[in-house]
Amino acid sequence: KQEVTQIPAALSVPEGENLVLNCSFTDSAIYNLQWFRQDPGKGLTSLLLIQSSQREQTSGRLNASLDKSSGRSTLYIAASQPGDSATYLCAAPTGANSKLTFGKGITLSVRP
Amino acid sequence: GAGVSQSPSNKVTEKGKDVELRCDPISGHTALYWYRQSLGQGLEFLIYFQGNSAPDKSGLPSDRFSAERTGGSVSTLTIQRTQQEDSAVYLCASSVLAGGVYEQYFGPGTRLTVT
């Protein structure tokens, strides 16, 4: 059974700082790993999806990496802005099925 | 194009009543998922539809929960005899196999409050 962990639960940083959000998973035989952003009272927005054959994906100021052997993924946010304040969740499929197992998320606050 | 839509956005109901939540997936997406997000529990899988295959109901918490997907498109999640612990945000997602992966796209959710 896949288990996904995100620590810490909350993070507060000053604007402009580069930061790394961590995600760990127990079943290294994953097919992919997906990072999402959730704003208060809203649904989930997909940020990046890394396939099992890939090591990283980039979109703008975001870079996500995947290390299957160690059961870890990181989301790197460069030059953080107050608009980046949100909850970030990582998720991995449960076995061969595509249903996702989610971490509990990291609530990020970027202070102006 | 249009994303995943859900209705209603908010639903307040009395304990013991039945509720229906609706999800309109992205056109052409063959897979549809329901998840529940509650305080302290995070996001939990409920049920998964893929094409004409039998749905994966392994995440449904009790037999008061059921879902159907008509015509391979719209889905309805029904909760019978609602309880206060059913209060949560119910999220729907859809996906299609592309490049060997199912990237899921989520709707805005339905916030259910059982009083």
PDB file of C-alpha atoms in Angstrom, chain A residues 31-32 34 36 38 41-49 51 89 97-104, chain B residues 33 35 37 40-43 45 48 56 58 91 95 99-108 111:
ATOM      1  CA  TYR A  31       4.367   5.061 -12.253  1.00  0.00           C
ATOM      2  CA  ASN A  32       4.537   8.801 -11.745  1.00  0.00           C
ATOM      3  CA  GLN A  34       2.174  14.599  -9.354  1.00  0.00           C
ATOM      4  CA  PHE A  36      -0.620  20.060  -6.968  1.00  0.00           C
ATOM      5  CA  GLN A  38      -4.522  24.241  -3.632  1.00  0.00           C
ATOM      6  CA  GLY A  41     -11.581  27.061  -0.684  1.00  0.00           C
ATOM      7  CA  LYS A  42     -10.540  25.951  -4.151  1.00  0.00           C
ATOM      8  CA  GLY A  43      -9.874  22.714  -5.986  1.00  0.00           C
ATOM      9  CA  LEU A  44      -6.477  21.333  -6.947  1.00  0.00           C
ATOM     10  CA  THR A  45      -4.359  22.720  -9.757  1.00  0.00           C
ATOM     11  CA  SER A  46      -1.843  20.354 -11.298  1.00  0.00           C
ATOM     12  CA  LEU A  47       1.635  21.881 -11.284  1.00  0.00           C
ATOM     13  CA  LEU A  48       3.954  19.160 -12.500  1.00  0.00           C
ATOM     14  CA  LEU A  49       3.825  15.440 -13.256  1.00  0.00           C
ATOM     15  CA  GLN A  51       6.919  10.052 -15.011  1.00  0.00           C
ATOM     16  CA  LEU A  89       0.298  18.470  -2.236  1.00  0.00           C
ATOM     17  CA  ASN A  97      -4.328   1.792 -10.960  1.00  0.00           C
ATOM     18  CA  SER A  98      -4.259   5.515 -11.526  1.00  0.00           C
ATOM     19  CA  LYS A  99      -6.097   6.499  -8.369  1.00  0.00           C
ATOM     20  CA  LEU A 100      -3.875   8.750  -6.301  1.00  0.00           C
ATOM     21  CA  THR A 101      -2.600   8.576  -2.746  1.00  0.00           C
ATOM     22  CA  PHE A 102      -1.993  12.073  -1.414  1.00  0.00           C
ATOM     23  CA  GLY A 103       0.266  13.527   1.202  1.00  0.00           C
ATOM     24  CA  LYS A 104      -1.412  15.870   3.672  1.00  0.00           C
TER      25      LYS A 104
ATOM     26  CA  TYR B  33     -12.395   9.866  -9.808  1.00  0.00           C
ATOM     27  CA  TYR B  35     -12.035  12.042  -3.584  1.00  0.00           C
ATOM     28  CA  GLN B  37     -11.020  16.093   1.680  1.00  0.00           C
ATOM     29  CA  GLY B  40      -7.289  15.992   9.704  1.00  0.00           C
ATOM     30  CA  GLN B  41      -7.751  13.254   7.108  1.00  0.00           C
ATOM     31  CA  GLY B  42      -6.348  14.889   4.019  1.00  0.00           C
ATOM     32  CA  LEU B  43      -7.468  13.782   0.577  1.00  0.00           C
ATOM     33  CA  PHE B  45      -9.847   8.277  -2.697  1.00  0.00           C
ATOM     34  CA  TYR B  48     -12.850   5.424  -9.783  1.00  0.00           C
ATOM     35  CA  ASP B  56     -13.213   0.596  -8.331  1.00  0.00           C
ATOM     36  CA  SER B  58     -12.549   0.288  -2.743  1.00  0.00           C
ATOM     37  CA  LEU B  91     -13.569  16.608  -5.217  1.00  0.00           C
ATOM     38  CA  SER B  95      -8.066  12.112 -16.854  1.00  0.00           C
ATOM     39  CA  GLY B  99       2.034   9.702 -23.028  1.00  0.00           C
ATOM     40  CA  GLY B 100       1.609   6.624 -20.891  1.00  0.00           C
ATOM     41  CA  VAL B 101       0.258   8.460 -17.851  1.00  0.00           C
ATOM     42  CA  TYR B 102      -3.062   9.601 -16.431  1.00  0.00           C
ATOM     43  CA  GLU B 103      -2.642  13.225 -15.366  1.00  0.00           C
ATOM     44  CA  GLN B 104      -5.609  14.139 -13.208  1.00  0.00           C
ATOM     45  CA  TYR B 105      -7.485  17.426 -13.486  1.00  0.00           C
ATOM     46  CA  PHE B 106      -9.634  18.444 -10.566  1.00  0.00           C
ATOM     47  CA  GLY B 107     -12.876  20.329 -10.251  1.00  0.00           C
ATOM     48  CA  PRO B 108     -13.498  23.069  -7.649  1.00  0.00           C
ATOM     49  CA  ARG B 111     -18.388  21.596   0.254  1.00  0.00           C
TER      50      ARG B 111
END
